[in-house]
JSON list of C-alpha atoms in Angstrom, two decimals:
[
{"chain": "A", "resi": 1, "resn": "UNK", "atom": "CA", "xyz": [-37.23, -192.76, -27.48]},
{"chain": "A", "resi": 2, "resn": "UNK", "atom": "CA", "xyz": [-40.93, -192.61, -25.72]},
{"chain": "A", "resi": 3, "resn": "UNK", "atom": "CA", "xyz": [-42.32, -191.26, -28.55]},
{"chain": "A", "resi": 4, "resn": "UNK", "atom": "CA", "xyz": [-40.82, -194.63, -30.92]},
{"chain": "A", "resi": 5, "resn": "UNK", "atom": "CA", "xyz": [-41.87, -197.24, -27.61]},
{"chain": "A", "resi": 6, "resn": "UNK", "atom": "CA", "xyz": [-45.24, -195.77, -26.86]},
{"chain": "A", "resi": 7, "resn": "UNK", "atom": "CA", "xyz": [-48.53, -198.29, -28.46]},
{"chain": "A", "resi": 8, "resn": "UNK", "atom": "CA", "xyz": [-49.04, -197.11, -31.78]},
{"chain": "A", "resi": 9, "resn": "UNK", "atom": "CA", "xyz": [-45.95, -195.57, -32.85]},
{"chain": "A", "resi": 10, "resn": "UNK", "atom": "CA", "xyz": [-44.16, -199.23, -33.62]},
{"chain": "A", "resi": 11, "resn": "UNK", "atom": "CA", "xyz": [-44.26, -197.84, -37.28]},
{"chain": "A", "resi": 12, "resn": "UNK", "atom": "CA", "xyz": [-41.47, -195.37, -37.17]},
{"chain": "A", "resi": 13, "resn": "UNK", "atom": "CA", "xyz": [-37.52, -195.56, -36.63]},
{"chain": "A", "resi": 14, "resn": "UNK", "atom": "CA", "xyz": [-35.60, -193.54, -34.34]},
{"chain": "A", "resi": 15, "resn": "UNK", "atom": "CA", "xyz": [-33.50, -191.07, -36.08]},
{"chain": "A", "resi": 16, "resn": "UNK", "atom": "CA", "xyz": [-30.20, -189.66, -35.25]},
{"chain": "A", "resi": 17, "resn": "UNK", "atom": "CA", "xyz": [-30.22, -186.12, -33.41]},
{"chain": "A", "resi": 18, "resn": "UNK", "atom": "CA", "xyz": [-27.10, -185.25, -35.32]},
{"chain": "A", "resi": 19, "resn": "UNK", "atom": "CA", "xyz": [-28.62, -185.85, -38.56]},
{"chain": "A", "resi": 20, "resn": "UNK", "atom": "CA", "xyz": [-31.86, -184.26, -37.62]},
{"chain": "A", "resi": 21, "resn": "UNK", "atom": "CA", "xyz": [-29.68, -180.69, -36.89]},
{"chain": "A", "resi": 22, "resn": "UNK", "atom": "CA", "xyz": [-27.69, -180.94, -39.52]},
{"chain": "A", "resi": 23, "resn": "UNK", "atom": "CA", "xyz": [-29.08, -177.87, -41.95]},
{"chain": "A", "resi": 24, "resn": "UNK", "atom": "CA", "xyz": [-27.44, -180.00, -44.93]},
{"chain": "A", "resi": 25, "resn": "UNK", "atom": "CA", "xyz": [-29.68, -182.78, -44.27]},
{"chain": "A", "resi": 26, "resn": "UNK", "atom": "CA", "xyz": [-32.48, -180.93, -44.63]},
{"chain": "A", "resi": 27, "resn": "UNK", "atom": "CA", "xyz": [-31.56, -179.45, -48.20]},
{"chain": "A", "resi": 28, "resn": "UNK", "atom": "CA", "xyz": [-34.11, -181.08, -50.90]},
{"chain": "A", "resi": 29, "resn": "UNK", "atom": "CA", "xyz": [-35.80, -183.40, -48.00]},
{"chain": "A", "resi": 30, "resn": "UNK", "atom": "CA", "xyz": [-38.93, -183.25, -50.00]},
{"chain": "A", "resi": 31, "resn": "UNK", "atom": "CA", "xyz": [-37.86, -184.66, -53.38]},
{"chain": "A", "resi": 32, "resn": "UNK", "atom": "CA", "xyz": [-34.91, -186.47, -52.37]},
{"chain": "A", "resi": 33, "resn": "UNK", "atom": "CA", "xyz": [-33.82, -188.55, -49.48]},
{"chain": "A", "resi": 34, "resn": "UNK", "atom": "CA", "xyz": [-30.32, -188.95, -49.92]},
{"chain": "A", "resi": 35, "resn": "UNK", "atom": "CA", "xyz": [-29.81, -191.54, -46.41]},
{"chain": "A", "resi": 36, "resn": "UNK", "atom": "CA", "xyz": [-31.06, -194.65, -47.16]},
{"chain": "A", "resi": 37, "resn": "UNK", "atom": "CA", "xyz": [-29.05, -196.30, -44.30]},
{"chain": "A", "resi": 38, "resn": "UNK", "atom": "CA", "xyz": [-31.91, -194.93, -41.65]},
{"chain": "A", "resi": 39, "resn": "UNK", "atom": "CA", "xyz": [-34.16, -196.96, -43.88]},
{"chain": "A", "resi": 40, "resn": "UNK", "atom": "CA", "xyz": [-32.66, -200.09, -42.58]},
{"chain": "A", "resi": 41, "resn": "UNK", "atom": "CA", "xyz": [-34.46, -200.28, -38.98]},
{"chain": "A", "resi": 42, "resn": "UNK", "atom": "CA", "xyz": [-37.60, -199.92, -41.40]},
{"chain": "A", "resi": 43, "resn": "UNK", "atom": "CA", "xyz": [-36.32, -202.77, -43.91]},
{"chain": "A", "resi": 44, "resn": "UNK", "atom": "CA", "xyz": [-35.91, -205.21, -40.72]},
{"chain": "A", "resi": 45, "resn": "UNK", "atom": "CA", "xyz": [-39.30, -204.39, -40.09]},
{"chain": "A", "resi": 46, "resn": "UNK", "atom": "CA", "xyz": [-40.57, -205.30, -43.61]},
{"chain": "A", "resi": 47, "resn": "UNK", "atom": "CA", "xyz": [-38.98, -208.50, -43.09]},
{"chain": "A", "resi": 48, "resn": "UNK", "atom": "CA", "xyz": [-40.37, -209.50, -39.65]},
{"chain": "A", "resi": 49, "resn": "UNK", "atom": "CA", "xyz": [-43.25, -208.48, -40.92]},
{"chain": "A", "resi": 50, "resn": "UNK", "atom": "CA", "xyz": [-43.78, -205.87, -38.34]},
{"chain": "A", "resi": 51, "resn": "UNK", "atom": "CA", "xyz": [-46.23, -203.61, -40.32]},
{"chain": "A", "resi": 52, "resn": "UNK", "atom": "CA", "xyz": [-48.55, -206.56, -41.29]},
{"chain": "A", "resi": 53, "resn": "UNK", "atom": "CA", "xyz": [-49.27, -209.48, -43.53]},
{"chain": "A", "resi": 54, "resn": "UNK", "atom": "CA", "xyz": [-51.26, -209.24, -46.65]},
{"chain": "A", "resi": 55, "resn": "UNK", "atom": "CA", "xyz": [-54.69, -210.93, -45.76]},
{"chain": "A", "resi": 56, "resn": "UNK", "atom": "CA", "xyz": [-55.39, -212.01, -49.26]},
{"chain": "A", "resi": 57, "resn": "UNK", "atom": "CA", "xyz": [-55.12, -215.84, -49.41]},
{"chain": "A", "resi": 58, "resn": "UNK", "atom": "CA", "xyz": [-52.83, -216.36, -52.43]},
{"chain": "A", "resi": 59, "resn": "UNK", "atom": "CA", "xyz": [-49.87, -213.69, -51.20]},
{"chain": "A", "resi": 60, "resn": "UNK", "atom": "CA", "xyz": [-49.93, -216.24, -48.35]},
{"chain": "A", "resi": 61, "resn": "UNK", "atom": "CA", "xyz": [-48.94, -213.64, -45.29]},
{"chain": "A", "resi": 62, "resn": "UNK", "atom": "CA", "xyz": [-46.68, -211.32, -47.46]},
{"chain": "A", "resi": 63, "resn": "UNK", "atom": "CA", "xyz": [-45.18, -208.21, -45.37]},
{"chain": "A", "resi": 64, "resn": "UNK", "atom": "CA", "xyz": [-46.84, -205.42, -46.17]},
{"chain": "A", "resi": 65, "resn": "UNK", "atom": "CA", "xyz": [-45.14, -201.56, -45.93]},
{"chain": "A", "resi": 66, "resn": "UNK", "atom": "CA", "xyz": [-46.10, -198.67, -44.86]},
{"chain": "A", "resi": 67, "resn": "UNK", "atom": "CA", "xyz": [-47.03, -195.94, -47.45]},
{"chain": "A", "resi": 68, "resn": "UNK", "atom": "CA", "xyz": [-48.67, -192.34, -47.90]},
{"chain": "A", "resi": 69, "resn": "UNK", "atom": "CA", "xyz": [-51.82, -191.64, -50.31]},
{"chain": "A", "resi": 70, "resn": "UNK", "atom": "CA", "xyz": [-50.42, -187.90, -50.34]},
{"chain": "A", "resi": 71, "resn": "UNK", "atom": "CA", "xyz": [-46.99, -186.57, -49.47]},
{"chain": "A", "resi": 72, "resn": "UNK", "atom": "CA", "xyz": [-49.03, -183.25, -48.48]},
{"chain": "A", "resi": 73, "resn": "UNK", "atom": "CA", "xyz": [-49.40, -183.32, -44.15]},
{"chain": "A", "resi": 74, "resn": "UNK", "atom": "CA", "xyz": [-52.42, -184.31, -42.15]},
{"chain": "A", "resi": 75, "resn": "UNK", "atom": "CA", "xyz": [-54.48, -184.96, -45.92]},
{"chain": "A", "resi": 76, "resn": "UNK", "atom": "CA", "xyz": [-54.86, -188.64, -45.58]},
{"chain": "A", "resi": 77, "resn": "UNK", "atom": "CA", "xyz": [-53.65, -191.72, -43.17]},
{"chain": "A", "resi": 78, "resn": "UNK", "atom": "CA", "xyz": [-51.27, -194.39, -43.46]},
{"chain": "A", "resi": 79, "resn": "UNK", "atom": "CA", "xyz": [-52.16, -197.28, -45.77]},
{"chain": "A", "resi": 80, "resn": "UNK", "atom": "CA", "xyz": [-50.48, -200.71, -46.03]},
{"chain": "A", "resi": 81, "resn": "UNK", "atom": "CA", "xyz": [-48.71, -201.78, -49.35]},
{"chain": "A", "resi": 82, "resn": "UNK", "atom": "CA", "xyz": [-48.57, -205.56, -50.57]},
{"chain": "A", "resi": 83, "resn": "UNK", "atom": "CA", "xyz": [-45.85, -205.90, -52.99]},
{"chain": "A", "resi": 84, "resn": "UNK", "atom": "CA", "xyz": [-46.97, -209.20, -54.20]},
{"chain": "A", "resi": 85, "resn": "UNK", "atom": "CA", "xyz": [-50.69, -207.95, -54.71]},
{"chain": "A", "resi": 86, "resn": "UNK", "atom": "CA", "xyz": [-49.93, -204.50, -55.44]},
{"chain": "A", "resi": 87, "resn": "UNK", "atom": "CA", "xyz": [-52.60, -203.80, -53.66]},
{"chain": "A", "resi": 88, "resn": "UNK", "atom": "CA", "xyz": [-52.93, -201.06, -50.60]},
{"chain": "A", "resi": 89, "resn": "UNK", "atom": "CA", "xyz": [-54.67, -202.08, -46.96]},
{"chain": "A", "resi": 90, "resn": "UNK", "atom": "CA", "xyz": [-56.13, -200.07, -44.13]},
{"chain": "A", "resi": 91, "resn": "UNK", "atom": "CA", "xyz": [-54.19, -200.84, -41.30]},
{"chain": "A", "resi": 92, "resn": "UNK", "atom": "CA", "xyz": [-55.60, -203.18, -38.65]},
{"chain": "A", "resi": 93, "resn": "UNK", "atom": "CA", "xyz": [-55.23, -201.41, -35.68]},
{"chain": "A", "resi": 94, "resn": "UNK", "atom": "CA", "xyz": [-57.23, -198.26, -34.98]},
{"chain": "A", "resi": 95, "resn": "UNK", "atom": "CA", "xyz": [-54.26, -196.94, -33.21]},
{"chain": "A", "resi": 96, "resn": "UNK", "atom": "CA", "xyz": [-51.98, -197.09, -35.98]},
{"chain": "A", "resi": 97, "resn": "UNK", "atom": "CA", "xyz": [-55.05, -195.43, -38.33]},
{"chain": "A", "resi": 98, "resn": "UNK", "atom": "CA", "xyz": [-54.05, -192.31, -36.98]},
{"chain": "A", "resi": 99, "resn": "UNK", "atom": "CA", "xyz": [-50.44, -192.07, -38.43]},
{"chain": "A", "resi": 100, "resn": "UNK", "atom": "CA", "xyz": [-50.12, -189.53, -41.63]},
{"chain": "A", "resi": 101, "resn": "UNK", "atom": "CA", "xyz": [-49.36, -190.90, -44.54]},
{"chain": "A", "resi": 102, "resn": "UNK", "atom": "CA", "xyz": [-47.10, -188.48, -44.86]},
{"chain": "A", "resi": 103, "resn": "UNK", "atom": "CA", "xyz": [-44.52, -189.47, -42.94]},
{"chain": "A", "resi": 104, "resn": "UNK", "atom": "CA", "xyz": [-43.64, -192.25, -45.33]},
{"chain": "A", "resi": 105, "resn": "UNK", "atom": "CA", "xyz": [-44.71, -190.24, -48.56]},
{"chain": "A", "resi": 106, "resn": "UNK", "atom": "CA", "xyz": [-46.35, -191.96, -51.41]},
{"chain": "A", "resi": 107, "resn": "UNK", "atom": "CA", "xyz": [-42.82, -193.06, -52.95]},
{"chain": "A", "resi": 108, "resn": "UNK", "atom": "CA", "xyz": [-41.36, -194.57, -50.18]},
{"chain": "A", "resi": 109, "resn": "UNK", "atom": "CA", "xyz": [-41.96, -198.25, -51.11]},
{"chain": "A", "resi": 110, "resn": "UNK", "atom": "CA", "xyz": [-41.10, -197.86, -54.32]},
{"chain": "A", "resi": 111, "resn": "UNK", "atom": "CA", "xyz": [-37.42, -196.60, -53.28]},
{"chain": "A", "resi": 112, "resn": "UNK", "atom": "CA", "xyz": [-37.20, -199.44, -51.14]},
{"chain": "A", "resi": 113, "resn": "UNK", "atom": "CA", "xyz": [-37.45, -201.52, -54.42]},
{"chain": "A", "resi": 114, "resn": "UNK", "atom": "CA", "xyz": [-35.60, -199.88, -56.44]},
{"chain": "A", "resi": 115, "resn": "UNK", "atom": "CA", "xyz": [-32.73, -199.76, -53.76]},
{"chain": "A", "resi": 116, "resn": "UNK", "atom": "CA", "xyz": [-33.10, -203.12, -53.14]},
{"chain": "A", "resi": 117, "resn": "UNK", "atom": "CA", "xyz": [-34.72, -205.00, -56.20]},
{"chain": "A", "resi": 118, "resn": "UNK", "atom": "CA", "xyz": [-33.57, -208.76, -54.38]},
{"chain": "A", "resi": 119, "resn": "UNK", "atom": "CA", "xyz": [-36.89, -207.46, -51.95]},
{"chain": "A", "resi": 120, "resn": "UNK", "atom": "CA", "xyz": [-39.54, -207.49, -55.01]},
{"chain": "A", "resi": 121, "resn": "UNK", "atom": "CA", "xyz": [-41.25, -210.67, -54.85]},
{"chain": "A", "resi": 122, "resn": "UNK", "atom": "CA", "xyz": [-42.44, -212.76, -57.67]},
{"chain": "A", "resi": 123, "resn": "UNK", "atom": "CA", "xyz": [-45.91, -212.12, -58.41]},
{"chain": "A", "resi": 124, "resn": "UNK", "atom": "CA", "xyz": [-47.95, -214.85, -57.98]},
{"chain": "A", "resi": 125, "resn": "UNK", "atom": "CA", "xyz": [-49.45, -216.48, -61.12]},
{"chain": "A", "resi": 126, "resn": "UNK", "atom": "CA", "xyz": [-52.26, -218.26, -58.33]},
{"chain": "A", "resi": 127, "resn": "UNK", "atom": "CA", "xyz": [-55.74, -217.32, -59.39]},
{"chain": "A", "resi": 128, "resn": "UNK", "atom": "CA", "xyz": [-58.70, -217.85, -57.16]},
{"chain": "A", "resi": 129, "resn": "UNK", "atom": "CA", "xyz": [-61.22, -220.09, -59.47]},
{"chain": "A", "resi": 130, "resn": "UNK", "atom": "CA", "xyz": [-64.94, -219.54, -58.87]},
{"chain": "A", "resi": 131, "resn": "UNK", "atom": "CA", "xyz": [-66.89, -223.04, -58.10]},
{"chain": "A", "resi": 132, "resn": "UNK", "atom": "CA", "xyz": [-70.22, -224.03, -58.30]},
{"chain": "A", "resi": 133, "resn": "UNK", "atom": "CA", "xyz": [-70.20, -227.79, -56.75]},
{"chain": "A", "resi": 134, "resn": "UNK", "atom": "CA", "xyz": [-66.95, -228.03, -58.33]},
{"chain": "A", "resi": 135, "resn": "UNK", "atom": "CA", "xyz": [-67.53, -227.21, -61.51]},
{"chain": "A", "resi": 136, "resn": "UNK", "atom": "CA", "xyz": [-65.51, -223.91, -62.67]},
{"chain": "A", "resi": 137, "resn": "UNK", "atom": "CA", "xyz": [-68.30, -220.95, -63.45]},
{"chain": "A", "resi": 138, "resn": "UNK", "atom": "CA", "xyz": [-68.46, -220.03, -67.25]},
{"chain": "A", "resi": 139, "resn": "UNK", "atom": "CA", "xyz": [-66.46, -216.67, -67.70]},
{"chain": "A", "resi": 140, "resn": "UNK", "atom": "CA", "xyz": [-69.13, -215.58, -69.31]},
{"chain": "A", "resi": 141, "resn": "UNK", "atom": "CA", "xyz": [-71.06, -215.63, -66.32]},
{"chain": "A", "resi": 142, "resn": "UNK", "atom": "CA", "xyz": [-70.46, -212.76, -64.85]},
{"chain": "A", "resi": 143, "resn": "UNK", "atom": "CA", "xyz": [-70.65, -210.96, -67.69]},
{"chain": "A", "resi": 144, "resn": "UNK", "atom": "CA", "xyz": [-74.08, -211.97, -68.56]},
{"chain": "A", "resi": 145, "resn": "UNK", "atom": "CA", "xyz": [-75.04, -210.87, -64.88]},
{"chain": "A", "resi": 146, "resn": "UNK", "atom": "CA", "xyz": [-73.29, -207.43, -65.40]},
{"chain": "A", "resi": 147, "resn": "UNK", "atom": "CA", "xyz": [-75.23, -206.52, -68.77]},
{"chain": "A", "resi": 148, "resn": "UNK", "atom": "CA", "xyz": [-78.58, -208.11, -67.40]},
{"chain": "A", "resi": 149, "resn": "UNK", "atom": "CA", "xyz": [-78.32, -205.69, -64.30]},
{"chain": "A", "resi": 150, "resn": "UNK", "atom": "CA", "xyz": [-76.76, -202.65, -66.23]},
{"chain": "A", "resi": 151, "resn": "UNK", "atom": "CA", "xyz": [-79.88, -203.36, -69.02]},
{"chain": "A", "resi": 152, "resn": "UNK", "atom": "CA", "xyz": [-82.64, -202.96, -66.62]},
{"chain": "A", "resi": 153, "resn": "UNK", "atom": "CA", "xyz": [-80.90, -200.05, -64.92]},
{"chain": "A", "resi": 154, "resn": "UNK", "atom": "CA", "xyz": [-81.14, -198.27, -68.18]},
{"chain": "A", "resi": 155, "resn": "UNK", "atom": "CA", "xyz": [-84.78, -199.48, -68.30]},
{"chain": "A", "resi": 156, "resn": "UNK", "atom": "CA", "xyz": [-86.00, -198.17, -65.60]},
{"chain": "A", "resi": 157, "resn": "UNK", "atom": "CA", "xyz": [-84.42, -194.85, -65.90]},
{"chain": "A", "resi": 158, "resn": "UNK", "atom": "CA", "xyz": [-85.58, -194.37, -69.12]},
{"chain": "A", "resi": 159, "resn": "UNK", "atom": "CA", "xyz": [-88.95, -195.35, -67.90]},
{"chain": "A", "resi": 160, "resn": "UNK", "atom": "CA", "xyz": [-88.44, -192.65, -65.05]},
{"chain": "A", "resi": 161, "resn": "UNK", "atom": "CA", "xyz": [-87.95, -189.80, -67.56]},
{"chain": "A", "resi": 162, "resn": "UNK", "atom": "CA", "xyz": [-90.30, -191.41, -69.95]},
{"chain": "A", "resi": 163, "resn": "UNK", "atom": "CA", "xyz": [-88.43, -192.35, -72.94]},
{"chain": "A", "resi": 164, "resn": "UNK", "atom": "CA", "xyz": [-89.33, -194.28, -75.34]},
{"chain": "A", "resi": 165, "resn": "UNK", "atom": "CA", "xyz": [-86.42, -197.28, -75.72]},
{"chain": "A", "resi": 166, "resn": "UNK", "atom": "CA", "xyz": [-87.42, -199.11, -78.27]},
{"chain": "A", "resi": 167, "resn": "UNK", "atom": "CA", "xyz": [-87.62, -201.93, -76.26]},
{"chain": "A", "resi": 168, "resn": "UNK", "atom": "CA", "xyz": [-91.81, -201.59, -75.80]},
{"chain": "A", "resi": 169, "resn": "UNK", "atom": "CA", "xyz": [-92.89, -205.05, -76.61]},
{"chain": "A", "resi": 170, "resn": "UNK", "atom": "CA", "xyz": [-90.06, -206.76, -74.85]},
{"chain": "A", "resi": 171, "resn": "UNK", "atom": "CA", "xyz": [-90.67, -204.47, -71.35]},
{"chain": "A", "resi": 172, "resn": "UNK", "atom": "CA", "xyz": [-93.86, -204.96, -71.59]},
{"chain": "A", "resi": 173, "resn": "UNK", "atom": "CA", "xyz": [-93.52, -208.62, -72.12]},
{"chain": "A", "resi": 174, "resn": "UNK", "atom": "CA", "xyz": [-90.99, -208.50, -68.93]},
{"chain": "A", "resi": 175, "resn": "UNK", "atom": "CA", "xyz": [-93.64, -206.60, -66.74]},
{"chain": "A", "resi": 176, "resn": "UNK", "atom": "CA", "xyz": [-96.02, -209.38, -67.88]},
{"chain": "A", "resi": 177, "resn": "UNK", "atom": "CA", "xyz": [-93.84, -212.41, -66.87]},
{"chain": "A", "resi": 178, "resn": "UNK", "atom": "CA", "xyz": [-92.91, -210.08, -63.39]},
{"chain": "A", "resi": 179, "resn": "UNK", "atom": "CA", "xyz": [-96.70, -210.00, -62.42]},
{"chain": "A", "resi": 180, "resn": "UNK", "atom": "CA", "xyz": [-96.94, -213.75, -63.63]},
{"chain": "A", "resi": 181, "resn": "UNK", "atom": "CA", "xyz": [-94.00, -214.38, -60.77]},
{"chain": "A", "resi": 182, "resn": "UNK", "atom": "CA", "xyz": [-95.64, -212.91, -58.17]},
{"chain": "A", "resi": 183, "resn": "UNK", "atom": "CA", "xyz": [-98.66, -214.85, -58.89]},
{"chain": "A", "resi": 184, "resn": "UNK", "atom": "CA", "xyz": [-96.97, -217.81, -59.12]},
{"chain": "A", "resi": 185, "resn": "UNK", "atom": "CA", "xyz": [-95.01, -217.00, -55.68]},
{"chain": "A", "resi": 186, "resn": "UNK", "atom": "CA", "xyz": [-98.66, -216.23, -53.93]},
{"chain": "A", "resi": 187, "resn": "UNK", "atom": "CA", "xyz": [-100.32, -219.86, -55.43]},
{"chain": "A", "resi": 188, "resn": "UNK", "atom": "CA", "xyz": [-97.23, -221.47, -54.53]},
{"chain": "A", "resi": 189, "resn": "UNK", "atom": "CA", "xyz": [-97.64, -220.10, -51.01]},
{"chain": "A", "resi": 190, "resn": "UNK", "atom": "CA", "xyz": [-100.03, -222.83, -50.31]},
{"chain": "A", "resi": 191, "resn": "UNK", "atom": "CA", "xyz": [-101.14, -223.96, -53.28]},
{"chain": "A", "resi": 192, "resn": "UNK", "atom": "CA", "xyz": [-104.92, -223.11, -53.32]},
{"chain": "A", "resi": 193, "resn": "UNK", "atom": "CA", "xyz": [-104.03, -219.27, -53.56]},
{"chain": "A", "resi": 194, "resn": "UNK", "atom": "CA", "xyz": [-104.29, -218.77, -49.57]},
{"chain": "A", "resi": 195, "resn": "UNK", "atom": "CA", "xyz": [-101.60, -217.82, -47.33]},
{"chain": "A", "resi": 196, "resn": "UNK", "atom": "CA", "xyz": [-101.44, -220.28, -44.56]},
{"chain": "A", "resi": 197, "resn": "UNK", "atom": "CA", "xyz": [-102.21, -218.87, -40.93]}
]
C-alpha cells in the first residue's frame, strides 16, 4: 500500500495478494489477462482523468492512458495514449518518466476498448486551419515550400560530389540572383553602400 501512495506511483492499482499467489493466475500472464475486473481502479482513473489530459487543443482535455512502447522489461518508459488523437505523449512529470512501459504492455489500451467500446470517443472531425491575416493558406503552400527546400538540398549535394544536374544554367542563374541579394542587402544597409557606424 506504500508502494501505490508514495509520489510517482499514482499510475498503478493495488492488486489482490490472493490473486497475486495464486499459481493459476499466473498461467499465460503474458499473452492473456484473463481479470479484467482489477482493471476497474485503472478505468476510474481514465475517467477522472488521473493519468493526464491530451494537450492538443481540438481533443479539448481528453484523458489520456497509460501504455507501453515494448512489453519487453526496463526497454522503454511509460507513454501517454489519447484515444481521440491517437496520438502517444511523454508524461508530464519527471517522476512518473521513470515507470516501464511494461507494466501496462503495449496492448493494454486497446483491451480497454475493446472491453468497453461505450469508452472510444468520437474522433473529432475539428481541423486546425492555417491563417495568414485571416485568409486560409493555399494547400499548396506547403507543398511548394517542401519541394523548393528538398530541390536545393539535392543541389547542393550534387554540387558537393560534383555532378553534373542538368540544371547548369538555372544554378548558375540562382548563384547570380544570390550574390545580387547580398548586394542589394549591403546598399540597402544605408543606401550609399556604407554600413552606418
Amino acid at each position: 500500500m506504500q508502494f501505490i501512495s508514495s509520489r510517482g506511483n499514482e499510475y498503478f492499482c493495488e492488486i489482490d495478494e490472493d490473486y497475486l499467489t495464486d499459481r493459476f493466475n499466473l498461467t499465460g500472464l503474458n499473452t492473456e489477462v484473463q481479470y479484467y475486473q482489477y482493471a476497474l481502479d485503472l478505468l476510474d482513473k481514465y475517467k477522472k482523468a488521473e493519468f493526464g489530459k491530451c494537450p492538443r487543443v481540438n481533443c479539448h482535455s481528453h484523458p489520456l492512458l497509460p501504455m507501453g512502447l515494448s512489453d519487453v522489461p526496463n526497454v522503454k518508459p511509460v507513454k501517454l495514449f489519447c484515444a481521440r488523437c491517437e496520438d502517444i505523449y511523454n508524461p508530464k512529470s519527471s517522476r512518473h518518466a521513470t515507470i516501464d512501459g511494461a507494466y501496462f504492455g503495449t496492448s493494454f489500451h486497446n483491451i480497454i476498448f475493446q472491453v468497453y467500446p461505450a469508452l472510444i470517443p468520437t474522433k473529432t472531425m475539428e481541423r486546425y486551419v492555417p491563417r495568414v491575416y485571416g485568409f486560409k493558406v493555399h494547400a499548396s503552400a506547403a507543398l511548394v515550400r517542401w519541394q523548393c527546400v528538398r530541390r536545393d538540398e539535392m543541389r547542393r549535394r550534387l554540387r558537393k560530389l560534383e555532378i553534373d544536374s542538368g540544371f547548369g544554367v538555372e544554378e548558375d542563374a540562382d548563384d547570380d540572383d544570390d550574390e545580387a541579394d547580398e548586394d542589394l542587402e549591403f546598399e540597402a544597409v544605408d543606401g550609399r553602400g556604407v554600413m552606418p557606424i
